[in-house]
Tab-separated table of C-alpha atoms in Angstrom:
chain	number	residue	atom	x	y	z
A	30	UNK	CA	0.000	0.000	0.000
A	31	UNK	CA	2.716	2.511	1.029
A	32	UNK	CA	4.857	1.461	-1.939
A	33	UNK	CA	2.083	2.575	-4.285
A	34	UNK	CA	0.661	5.607	-2.455
A	35	UNK	CA	3.752	7.063	-0.779
A	36	UNK	CA	6.987	5.620	-2.246
A	37	UNK	CA	9.112	8.575	-1.091
A	38	UNK	CA	7.943	8.191	2.494
A	39	UNK	CA	8.616	4.448	2.439
A	40	UNK	CA	12.073	5.058	0.954
A	41	UNK	CA	12.830	7.532	3.751
A	42	UNK	CA	11.824	4.997	6.398
A	43	UNK	CA	14.058	2.293	4.933
A	44	UNK	CA	16.966	4.736	4.599
A	45	UNK	CA	16.623	5.393	8.331
A	46	UNK	CA	16.639	1.645	8.945
A	47	UNK	CA	19.808	1.408	6.829
A	48	UNK	CA	21.424	4.100	8.953
A	49	UNK	CA	20.527	2.213	12.135
A	50	UNK	CA	22.160	-0.923	10.718
A	51	UNK	CA	25.335	0.982	9.867
A	52	UNK	CA	25.527	2.428	13.391
A	53	UNK	CA	25.663	-1.131	14.737
A	54	UNK	CA	24.360	-0.206	18.200
A	55	UNK	CA	21.278	-2.411	18.189
A	56	UNK	CA	20.523	-5.879	19.471
A	57	UNK	CA	21.272	-8.808	17.145
A	58	UNK	CA	17.603	-9.800	17.034
A	59	UNK	CA	16.529	-6.271	16.028
A	60	UNK	CA	19.282	-6.209	13.408
A	61	UNK	CA	18.011	-9.467	11.952
A	62	UNK	CA	14.410	-8.180	11.879
A	63	UNK	CA	15.479	-5.015	10.022
A	64	UNK	CA	17.401	-7.077	7.461
A	65	UNK	CA	14.319	-9.277	7.057
A	66	UNK	CA	12.320	-6.113	6.258
A	67	UNK	CA	14.831	-5.230	3.528
A	68	UNK	CA	14.449	-8.735	2.101
A	69	UNK	CA	10.650	-8.358	2.073
A	70	UNK	CA	10.959	-4.995	0.358
A	71	UNK	CA	13.270	-6.486	-2.268
A	72	UNK	CA	10.645	-9.167	-2.912
A	73	UNK	CA	8.016	-6.410	-3.276
A	74	UNK	CA	6.242	-7.582	-0.096
A	75	UNK	CA	5.088	-10.834	-1.672
A	76	UNK	CA	2.835	-12.739	0.700
A	77	UNK	CA	1.888	-9.536	2.531
A	78	UNK	CA	-1.044	-7.981	0.614
A	79	UNK	CA	-2.160	-4.445	1.485
A	80	UNK	CA	-5.673	-5.769	2.129
A	81	UNK	CA	-6.249	-9.374	3.078
A	82	UNK	CA	-8.713	-11.211	0.797
A	83	UNK	CA	-11.054	-11.955	3.704
A	84	UNK	CA	-11.212	-8.234	4.531
A	85	UNK	CA	-11.657	-7.038	0.935
A	86	UNK	CA	-15.442	-6.764	1.216
A	87	UNK	CA	-16.182	-3.589	-0.762
A	88	UNK	CA	-16.351	-3.753	-4.548
A	89	UNK	CA	-13.815	-1.628	-6.442
A	90	UNK	CA	-16.507	0.621	-7.974
A	91	UNK	CA	-18.078	1.242	-4.554
A	92	UNK	CA	-14.838	2.288	-2.855
A	93	UNK	CA	-14.360	5.939	-1.903
A	94	UNK	CA	-10.916	7.309	-1.108
A	95	UNK	CA	-10.742	9.962	1.612
A	96	UNK	CA	-7.484	11.894	1.467
A	97	UNK	CA	-6.374	13.480	4.738
A	98	UNK	CA	-3.528	15.948	5.078
A	99	UNK	CA	-1.700	16.779	8.290
A	100	UNK	CA	-1.794	20.457	7.342
A	101	UNK	CA	-5.610	20.560	7.074
A	102	UNK	CA	-7.524	22.449	9.739
A	103	UNK	CA	-9.498	20.039	11.884
A	104	UNK	CA	-12.786	20.798	13.594
A	105	UNK	CA	-12.748	18.836	16.887
A	106	UNK	CA	-16.544	19.244	17.291
A	107	UNK	CA	-16.280	19.663	21.045
A	108	UNK	CA	-20.056	19.997	21.359
A	109	UNK	CA	-20.402	16.277	20.679
A	110	UNK	CA	-18.667	15.543	23.988
A	111	UNK	CA	-21.756	16.797	25.834
A	112	UNK	CA	-24.880	14.651	25.917
A	113	UNK	CA	-28.003	16.401	24.701
A	114	UNK	CA	-31.416	14.663	24.654
A	115	UNK	CA	-33.100	14.476	21.255
A	116	UNK	CA	-36.534	16.166	21.473
A	117	UNK	CA	-37.621	14.364	18.260
A	118	UNK	CA	-36.265	10.958	19.212
A	119	UNK	CA	-39.281	8.884	18.100
A	120	UNK	CA	-39.593	10.716	14.789
A	121	UNK	CA	-35.874	10.324	14.043
A	122	UNK	CA	-36.070	6.633	14.900
A	123	UNK	CA	-38.956	6.227	12.465
A	124	UNK	CA	-36.939	7.990	9.738
A	125	UNK	CA	-33.993	5.721	10.476
A	126	UNK	CA	-36.160	2.602	10.097
A	127	UNK	CA	-37.523	3.874	6.779
A	128	UNK	CA	-34.018	4.602	5.548
A	129	UNK	CA	-32.853	1.138	6.612
A	130	UNK	CA	-35.734	-0.478	4.722
A	131	UNK	CA	-34.917	1.608	1.643
A	132	UNK	CA	-31.295	0.412	1.712
A	133	UNK	CA	-31.730	-3.215	2.792
A	134	UNK	CA	-35.202	-3.832	1.426
A	135	UNK	CA	-38.373	-4.806	3.225
A	136	UNK	CA	-37.707	-8.507	2.673
A	137	UNK	CA	-34.830	-8.386	5.141
A	138	UNK	CA	-37.247	-8.248	8.081
A	139	UNK	CA	-39.329	-11.162	6.815
A	140	UNK	CA	-36.186	-13.183	6.150
A	141	UNK	CA	-34.912	-12.354	9.621
A	142	UNK	CA	-38.127	-13.605	11.224
A	143	UNK	CA	-38.202	-16.828	9.162
A	144	UNK	CA	-34.525	-17.444	9.906
A	145	UNK	CA	-35.183	-17.015	13.615
A	146	UNK	CA	-38.002	-19.583	13.485
A	147	UNK	CA	-35.932	-22.089	11.527
A	148	UNK	CA	-33.030	-21.614	13.919
A	149	UNK	CA	-35.294	-22.444	16.863
A	150	UNK	CA	-36.423	-25.627	15.116
A	151	UNK	CA	-32.888	-26.732	14.249
A	152	UNK	CA	-31.356	-25.928	17.630
A	153	UNK	CA	-32.027	-29.399	19.009
A	154	UNK	CA	-30.538	-31.101	15.935
A	155	UNK	CA	-27.403	-28.937	15.916
A	156	UNK	CA	-26.765	-29.221	19.647
A	157	UNK	CA	-25.593	-32.833	19.243
A	158	UNK	CA	-23.162	-31.860	16.470
A	159	UNK	CA	-21.794	-28.978	18.550
A	160	UNK	CA	-21.221	-31.328	21.475
A	161	UNK	CA	-19.231	-33.629	19.203
A	162	UNK	CA	-17.110	-30.721	17.924
A	163	UNK	CA	-16.381	-29.599	21.482
A	164	UNK	CA	-15.217	-33.120	22.323
A	165	UNK	CA	-12.359	-32.908	19.782
A	166	UNK	CA	-9.046	-33.018	21.652
A	167	UNK	CA	-6.151	-30.808	20.640
A	168	UNK	CA	-2.739	-32.349	21.256
A	169	UNK	CA	-0.592	-29.804	23.124
A	170	UNK	CA	2.217	-32.240	23.967
A	171	UNK	CA	3.956	-31.662	20.593
A	172	UNK	CA	4.008	-35.407	19.972
A	173	UNK	CA	4.212	-34.904	16.203
A	174	UNK	CA	7.168	-32.540	16.579
A	175	UNK	CA	9.002	-34.979	18.851
A	176	UNK	CA	8.400	-37.807	16.382
A	177	UNK	CA	9.677	-35.624	13.531
A	178	UNK	CA	12.875	-34.808	15.414
A	179	UNK	CA	13.375	-38.490	16.231
A	180	UNK	CA	12.946	-39.424	12.563
A	181	UNK	CA	15.442	-36.766	11.444
A	182	UNK	CA	17.944	-37.829	14.115
A	183	UNK	CA	17.751	-41.526	13.233
A	184	UNK	CA	18.046	-40.755	9.515
A	185	UNK	CA	21.165	-38.626	10.011
A	186	UNK	CA	22.869	-41.077	12.363
A	187	UNK	CA	22.085	-44.234	10.354
A	188	UNK	CA	23.106	-43.030	6.874
A	189	UNK	CA	26.342	-44.225	5.272
A	190	UNK	CA	27.245	-40.876	3.684
A	191	UNK	CA	25.832	-37.372	3.331
A	192	UNK	CA	24.273	-38.092	-0.068
A	193	UNK	CA	22.239	-40.977	1.324
A	194	UNK	CA	21.226	-38.872	4.331
A	195	UNK	CA	20.183	-35.974	2.112
A	196	UNK	CA	18.146	-38.268	-0.137
A	197	UNK	CA	16.315	-39.791	2.844
A	198	UNK	CA	15.728	-36.446	4.579
A	199	UNK	CA	14.208	-34.944	1.438
A	200	UNK	CA	11.641	-37.743	1.446
A	201	UNK	CA	10.383	-36.725	4.894
A	202	UNK	CA	7.118	-34.808	4.533
A	203	UNK	CA	7.514	-31.503	6.358
A	204	UNK	CA	4.620	-29.226	7.215
A	205	UNK	CA	5.024	-25.533	6.318
A	206	UNK	CA	7.291	-23.968	8.934
A	207	UNK	CA	8.942	-27.253	9.962
A	208	UNK	CA	11.970	-26.749	7.697
A	209	UNK	CA	13.728	-25.081	10.631
A	210	UNK	CA	13.554	-28.333	12.618
A	211	UNK	CA	15.715	-30.048	10.004
A	212	UNK	CA	18.453	-27.413	10.346
A	213	UNK	CA	18.270	-27.413	14.149
A	214	UNK	CA	18.555	-31.208	14.360
A	215	UNK	CA	21.467	-31.304	11.902
A	216	UNK	CA	23.343	-28.733	13.973
A	217	UNK	CA	22.449	-30.552	17.198
A	218	UNK	CA	23.761	-33.885	15.863
A	219	UNK	CA	26.960	-32.159	14.720
A	220	UNK	CA	27.554	-30.568	18.136
A	221	UNK	CA	27.105	-33.902	19.939
A	222	UNK	CA	30.029	-35.568	18.135
A	223	UNK	CA	33.352	-35.952	19.965
A	224	UNK	CA	35.182	-34.411	17.012
A	225	UNK	CA	33.873	-32.487	14.030
A	226	UNK	CA	32.839	-34.672	11.096
A	227	UNK	CA	32.920	-33.193	7.591
A	228	UNK	CA	29.814	-35.302	6.914
A	229	UNK	CA	27.639	-32.664	8.617
A	230	UNK	CA	29.158	-29.757	6.727
A	231	UNK	CA	28.609	-31.496	3.384
A	232	UNK	CA	25.015	-32.326	4.329
A	233	UNK	CA	24.306	-28.736	5.402
A	234	UNK	CA	25.958	-27.448	2.213
A	235	UNK	CA	23.759	-29.717	0.084
A	236	UNK	CA	20.561	-28.455	1.724
A	237	UNK	CA	21.609	-24.805	1.319
A	238	UNK	CA	22.222	-25.398	-2.386
A	239	UNK	CA	18.915	-27.229	-2.897
A	240	UNK	CA	16.531	-24.766	-1.269
A	241	UNK	CA	16.926	-21.125	-0.287
A	242	UNK	CA	14.612	-21.718	2.689
A	243	UNK	CA	17.238	-23.980	4.260
A	244	UNK	CA	19.914	-21.359	3.605
A	245	UNK	CA	17.842	-18.719	5.400
A	246	UNK	CA	17.177	-21.127	8.269
A	247	UNK	CA	20.887	-21.875	8.694
A	248	UNK	CA	21.466	-18.124	8.777
A	249	UNK	CA	18.949	-17.896	11.639
A	250	UNK	CA	20.727	-20.806	13.332
A	251	UNK	CA	24.027	-18.902	13.060
A	252	UNK	CA	22.491	-15.907	14.830
A	253	UNK	CA	20.888	-18.065	17.534
A	254	UNK	CA	24.036	-20.087	18.175
A	255	UNK	CA	26.256	-17.003	18.400
A	256	UNK	CA	23.837	-15.233	20.747
A	257	UNK	CA	23.938	-18.143	23.222
A	258	UNK	CA	27.473	-19.370	22.514
A	259	UNK	CA	28.380	-18.929	26.193
A	260	UNK	CA	26.049	-21.830	27.034
A	261	UNK	CA	27.930	-24.353	24.892
A	262	UNK	CA	30.728	-26.576	26.110
A	263	UNK	CA	34.093	-26.136	24.420
A	264	UNK	CA	33.719	-29.306	22.344
A	265	UNK	CA	30.228	-28.361	21.093
A	266	UNK	CA	31.418	-24.823	20.426
A	267	UNK	CA	34.298	-26.122	18.296
A	268	UNK	CA	32.042	-28.389	16.230
A	269	UNK	CA	29.489	-25.624	15.630
A	270	UNK	CA	32.205	-23.155	14.566
A	271	UNK	CA	33.723	-25.662	12.117
A	272	UNK	CA	30.277	-26.468	10.715
A	273	UNK	CA	29.535	-22.819	9.904
A	274	UNK	CA	33.090	-22.310	8.609
A	275	UNK	CA	32.420	-25.091	6.083
A	276	UNK	CA	29.172	-23.437	4.941
A	277	UNK	CA	30.897	-20.061	4.570
A	278	UNK	CA	33.970	-21.508	2.878
A	279	UNK	CA	31.810	-23.222	0.243
A	280	UNK	CA	29.552	-20.152	-0.210
A	281	UNK	CA	26.584	-22.225	0.941
A	282	UNK	CA	25.943	-19.508	3.527
A	283	UNK	CA	26.129	-15.802	2.566
A	284	UNK	CA	29.004	-13.924	4.178
A	285	UNK	CA	26.770	-11.118	5.402
A	286	UNK	CA	25.981	-13.313	8.437
A	287	UNK	CA	29.360	-12.179	9.803
A	288	UNK	CA	27.744	-8.795	10.424
A	289	UNK	CA	26.178	-10.333	13.546
A	290	UNK	CA	29.665	-10.612	15.076
A	291	UNK	CA	30.975	-7.435	16.716
A	292	UNK	CA	34.632	-7.917	17.620
A	293	UNK	CA	35.328	-5.580	20.542
A	294	UNK	CA	36.419	-6.225	24.099
A	295	UNK	CA	33.024	-5.163	25.463
A	296	UNK	CA	30.889	-7.105	22.968
A	297	UNK	CA	32.688	-10.455	23.206
A	298	UNK	CA	33.134	-13.077	25.898
A	299	UNK	CA	35.746	-15.799	26.236
A	300	UNK	CA	33.342	-18.251	24.554
A	301	UNK	CA	32.549	-15.960	21.633
A	302	UNK	CA	36.265	-15.256	21.090
A	303	UNK	CA	36.972	-18.990	20.911
A	304	UNK	CA	34.122	-19.332	18.407
A	305	UNK	CA	35.489	-16.493	16.235
A	306	UNK	CA	39.022	-17.898	16.498
A	307	UNK	CA	38.004	-21.382	15.315
A	308	UNK	CA	35.698	-19.957	12.634
A	309	UNK	CA	38.414	-17.833	11.009
A	310	UNK	CA	41.156	-20.418	11.402
A	311	UNK	CA	38.951	-22.947	9.605
A	312	UNK	CA	38.152	-20.401	6.879
A	313	UNK	CA	41.889	-19.804	6.476
A	314	UNK	CA	42.444	-23.556	6.011
A	315	UNK	CA	39.543	-23.818	3.537
A	316	UNK	CA	40.402	-20.795	1.396
A	317	UNK	CA	43.997	-19.921	2.186
A	318	UNK	CA	45.069	-16.630	3.760
A	319	UNK	CA	45.309	-14.808	0.400
A	320	UNK	CA	41.799	-15.698	-0.789
A	321	UNK	CA	40.355	-15.096	2.682
A	322	UNK	CA	41.934	-11.638	2.710
A	323	UNK	CA	40.432	-10.905	-0.728
A	324	UNK	CA	36.974	-11.961	0.449
A	325	UNK	CA	37.200	-9.799	3.571
A	326	UNK	CA	38.335	-6.788	1.510
A	327	UNK	CA	35.532	-7.088	-1.047
A	328	UNK	CA	34.239	-3.476	-1.386
A	329	UNK	CA	30.670	-4.717	-1.872
A	330	UNK	CA	30.710	-6.492	1.494
A	331	UNK	CA	32.398	-3.904	3.698
A	332	UNK	CA	29.152	-3.049	5.491
A	333	UNK	CA	28.982	-6.657	6.705
A	334	UNK	CA	32.620	-6.724	7.867
A	335	UNK	CA	32.753	-3.341	9.632
A	336	UNK	CA	31.725	-4.991	12.898
A	337	UNK	CA	34.620	-7.479	12.679
A	338	UNK	CA	37.177	-4.818	11.719
A	339	UNK	CA	35.855	-1.820	13.708
A	340	UNK	CA	37.089	1.643	12.796
A	341	UNK	CA	34.869	3.637	15.144
A	342	UNK	CA	37.382	3.757	17.984
A	343	UNK	CA	41.206	3.307	18.134
A	344	UNK	CA	40.769	1.017	21.144
A	345	UNK	CA	38.431	-1.308	19.245
A	346	UNK	CA	40.681	-1.220	16.176
A	347	UNK	CA	43.736	-2.242	18.219
A	348	UNK	CA	41.742	-5.007	19.910
A	349	UNK	CA	40.734	-6.508	16.554
A	350	UNK	CA	44.317	-6.302	15.223
A	351	UNK	CA	45.756	-7.920	18.360
A	352	UNK	CA	43.077	-10.631	18.333
A	353	UNK	CA	43.733	-11.787	14.772
A	354	UNK	CA	47.501	-11.507	15.242
A	355	UNK	CA	47.343	-13.703	18.361
A	356	UNK	CA	45.535	-16.491	16.458
A	357	UNK	CA	48.020	-16.418	13.578
A	358	UNK	CA	45.893	-14.427	11.114
A	359	UNK	CA	47.595	-11.049	11.281
A	360	UNK	CA	47.728	-11.015	7.480
A	361	UNK	CA	44.035	-10.164	7.193
A	362	UNK	CA	44.496	-6.996	9.283
A	363	UNK	CA	46.852	-5.131	6.917
A	364	UNK	CA	44.196	-2.621	5.865
A	365	UNK	CA	43.153	-2.154	9.488
A	366	UNK	CA	46.770	-1.515	10.516
A	367	UNK	CA	47.116	1.056	7.743
A	368	UNK	CA	43.917	2.748	8.887
A	369	UNK	CA	45.133	2.867	12.504
A	370	UNK	CA	48.462	4.300	11.351
A	371	UNK	CA	46.746	7.110	9.417
A	372	UNK	CA	44.053	7.755	12.026
A	373	UNK	CA	45.815	10.741	13.758
A	374	UNK	CA	46.287	12.455	10.389
A	375	UNK	CA	42.638	11.837	9.458
A	376	UNK	CA	41.476	13.275	12.785
A	377	UNK	CA	43.599	16.397	12.283
A	378	UNK	CA	42.182	16.893	8.783
A	379	UNK	CA	38.637	16.629	10.126
A	380	UNK	CA	39.366	19.177	12.861
A	381	UNK	CA	40.692	21.765	10.401
A	382	UNK	CA	38.140	24.546	9.671
């Protein structure tokens, strides 16, 4: 609706959202919701009609558009706040009834009376059916969901290789909205292993390539896992980090998910630093330091990497440089080192009148 009637206003709203994303001072969940809005806008709000079909009751030729401007003078009609008895109440009621008959027709009353009589006659017959409907039991124990998770788990654990597992999992009939369960169970099985198995990365990669829905769900899983990474044991944390490193290294998962990571001393914990360390070390092994550096310096993706290589504060910049140097990946911080070196000169230039 806004896209058609007020495109400039809608554009202004989304530009403000873009500015909020660039500031990077919002919660991860809010950041994800804003990015979801951009995705909906790119898809021209498909699946979100301006007027739902069940509410579209007025025919097109009978619709009247009332345009209201904020600059118009408004009459508050304060006198309507005070009750005043109508001296011609009965006469006005009679006029109202005549007007109603003229609009709805005189048959409406007769139909109403006949319907009332028929309803009284059928009440006894319908009461039994209503009792039967009320007796229907709704299962709130999520038995179906538990059975689905068990089926997915057994399929993953019993398959010889990832291709067989993928073939069997695709045969499972999923209800709309249950695709997320497949991704969650795959990640859960991966985290439970004593050591990381490439089998899970290949299976996750295959699902991301087959259906974009699975790719989006794994992106949500990345956000959820990183937000509660402090709850995972070291072994589970390592497996999860290597799993996502495989998806990123094979381009099965878009690299903009790294925007959810903010590498500063205040925004990270010991668990999240271990996760980031393993993630980037695995990416370095997958791609090599040269190719990894090229990917991280891609000008089209800098908005997604600003949170990993912060330039908002010299303290945060030094922290990021020291972090990557300590894990043996100082080579990917060359641009950040150059920026830190030139920062005093840039500040002086900005302060000049």
